[in-house]
Amino acid sequence: MPQDQSAIDGLKERIENEEEAVARLKKNGPGPFPTAFTCTAEYWLASYDPKAPWIVSRESQDLDAQA
């Protein structure tokens, strides 16, 4: 068997395995990834006040993963 045929057979087997894995994922649920997620940021700013040296603000946003 030529080396190229061996490589082709190896790739064919890997593709079949991946197709089987994708079929199992589709069978188990609507999709392997969420359709939305929440992004949260926290900002720490110096206040220059010795009693409260930091001003902390938070921002959160829901985003669509499909966009």
Coordinates of N, CA and C in Angstrom, one line a residue:
M1 N 0.9 -1.2 0.0 CA 0.0 0.0 0.0 C 0.9 1.2 0.0
P2 N 0.7 2.2 -0.9 CA 1.5 3.4 -0.9 C 1.2 4.2 0.3
Q3 N 2.2 5.1 0.7 CA 2.1 5.9 1.8 C 0.9 6.9 1.7
D4 N 0.7 7.4 0.5 CA -0.4 8.3 0.3 C -1.7 7.6 0.6
Q5 N -1.9 6.4 0.3 CA -3.2 5.7 0.5 C -3.3 5.5 2.0
S6 N -2.2 5.2 2.7 CA -2.3 5.1 4.2 C -2.7 6.4 4.8
A7 N -2.2 7.5 4.4 CA -2.6 8.8 4.9 C -4.1 9.1 4.6
I8 N -4.5 8.8 3.4 CA -5.9 9.0 3.0 C -6.8 8.2 3.9
D9 N -6.5 6.9 4.1 CA -7.3 6.0 5.0 C -7.4 6.6 6.4
G10 N -6.2 7.1 6.9 CA -6.2 7.7 8.2 C -7.1 8.9 8.3
L11 N -7.1 9.8 7.3 CA -8.0 11.0 7.3 C -9.4 10.6 7.2
K12 N -9.7 9.6 6.4 CA -11.1 9.1 6.2 C -11.6 8.6 7.5
E13 N -10.8 7.9 8.3 CA -11.2 7.4 9.6 C -11.5 8.5 10.6
R14 N -10.6 9.5 10.6 CA -10.8 10.7 11.4 C -12.1 11.4 11.1
I15 N -12.4 11.6 9.8 CA -13.6 12.3 9.4 C -14.8 11.5 9.8
E16 N -14.8 10.2 9.7 CA -15.9 9.4 10.1 C -16.1 9.5 11.6
N17 N -15.0 9.5 12.4 CA -15.1 9.7 13.8 C -15.7 11.0 14.2
E18 N -15.3 12.1 13.5 CA -15.8 13.4 13.8 C -17.3 13.5 13.4
E19 N -17.7 12.9 12.3 CA -19.1 13.0 11.9 C -19.9 12.2 12.9
E20 N -19.4 11.2 13.5 CA -20.1 10.4 14.5 C -20.3 11.3 15.8
A21 N -19.2 12.0 16.2 CA -19.2 12.8 17.3 C -20.2 14.0 17.2
V22 N -20.3 14.6 16.0 CA -21.2 15.7 15.7 C -22.6 15.1 15.8
A23 N -22.9 14.0 15.2 CA -24.2 13.4 15.3 C -24.7 13.1 16.7
R24 N -23.7 12.7 17.6 CA -24.1 12.5 19.0 C -24.4 13.8 19.7
L25 N -23.6 14.9 19.4 CA -23.9 16.2 20.0 C -25.3 16.7 19.6
K26 N -25.6 16.5 18.3 CA -26.9 17.0 17.8 C -28.0 16.2 18.5
K27 N -27.8 14.9 18.7 CA -28.8 14.1 19.4 C -29.0 14.5 20.8
N28 N -28.0 14.9 21.5 CA -28.1 15.2 22.9 C -28.7 16.6 23.2
G29 N -28.7 17.5 22.3 CA -29.3 18.8 22.6 C -29.3 19.7 21.4
P30 N -29.9 20.9 21.5 CA -30.1 21.8 20.4 C -28.7 22.3 19.8
G31 N -27.7 22.3 20.6 CA -26.4 22.8 20.0 C -25.4 22.7 21.1
P32 N -24.1 22.6 20.7 CA -23.1 22.5 21.7 C -22.7 23.9 22.3
F33 N -23.2 25.0 21.8 CA -22.8 26.3 22.3 C -24.0 27.1 22.7
P34 N -23.9 28.0 23.7 CA -25.0 28.8 24.0 C -25.4 29.8 23.0
T35 N -26.6 30.3 22.9 CA -27.0 31.3 22.0 C -26.9 32.7 22.5
A36 N -26.7 32.8 23.8 CA -26.5 34.1 24.4 C -25.6 34.0 25.6
F37 N -24.9 35.1 26.0 CA -24.1 35.1 27.1 C -24.1 36.5 27.8
T38 N -23.6 36.5 29.0 CA -23.5 37.8 29.8 C -22.1 38.2 29.9
C39 N -21.8 39.4 29.6 CA -20.4 40.0 29.7 C -20.5 41.0 30.9
T40 N -19.6 40.8 31.8 CA -19.5 41.7 33.0 C -18.1 42.3 33.1
A41 N -18.1 43.6 33.4 CA -16.8 44.3 33.6 C -16.9 45.0 35.0
E42 N -15.7 45.0 35.6 CA -15.6 45.7 36.9 C -14.5 46.7 36.8
Y43 N -14.7 48.0 37.1 CA -13.8 49.0 37.0 C -13.4 49.5 38.4
W44 N -12.1 49.7 38.6 CA -11.6 50.2 39.9 C -10.8 51.5 39.6
L45 N -11.3 52.6 40.1 CA -10.7 53.9 39.9 C -10.3 54.5 41.2
A46 N -9.1 55.1 41.2 CA -8.6 55.7 42.4 C -9.5 56.9 42.8
S47 N -9.8 57.0 44.1 CA -10.7 58.1 44.5 C -9.9 59.2 45.2
Y48 N -8.7 59.0 45.6 CA -7.8 59.9 46.2 C -8.4 60.4 47.6
D49 N -9.3 59.5 48.1 CA -9.8 59.7 49.5 C -9.2 58.6 50.4
P50 N -8.5 58.9 51.4 CA -7.8 57.9 52.2 C -8.9 57.0 52.9
K51 N -10.1 57.4 53.2 CA -11.1 56.6 53.8 C -11.7 55.6 52.9
A52 N -11.7 55.9 51.6 CA -12.3 55.0 50.6 C -11.4 55.2 49.3
P53 N -10.3 54.5 49.3 CA -9.3 54.7 48.2 C -9.7 54.3 46.8
W54 N -10.8 53.5 46.7 CA -11.2 53.0 45.4 C -12.7 53.3 45.2
I55 N -13.0 53.6 43.9 CA -14.4 53.7 43.5 C -14.5 52.5 42.5
V56 N -15.5 51.7 42.8 CA -15.7 50.5 42.0 C -17.1 50.6 41.3
S57 N -17.0 50.4 40.0 CA -18.3 50.4 39.2 C -18.3 49.1 38.4
R58 N -19.5 48.6 38.2 CA -19.7 47.4 37.5 C -20.7 47.6 36.3
E59 N -20.4 46.9 35.2 CA -21.3 47.0 34.1 C -21.5 45.6 33.5
S60 N -22.8 45.3 33.2 CA -23.1 44.0 32.7 C -24.0 44.1 31.5
Q61 N -23.8 43.2 30.5 CA -24.6 43.3 29.3 C -24.8 41.9 28.8
D62 N -26.1 41.6 28.4 CA -26.4 40.3 27.7 C -26.2 40.5 26.2
L63 N -25.5 39.5 25.6 CA -25.1 39.6 24.2 C -25.6 38.3 23.5
D64 N -25.9 38.5 22.2 CA -26.3 37.4 21.4 C -25.1 36.7 20.8
A65 N -24.9 35.4 21.0 CA -23.7 34.8 20.5 C -23.8 34.5 19.0
Q66 N -25.0 34.6 18.4 CA -25.2 34.4 17.0 C -24.8 35.5 16.1
A67 N -24.8 36.7 16.7 CA -24.5 37.9 15.9 C -23.1 38.1 15.4

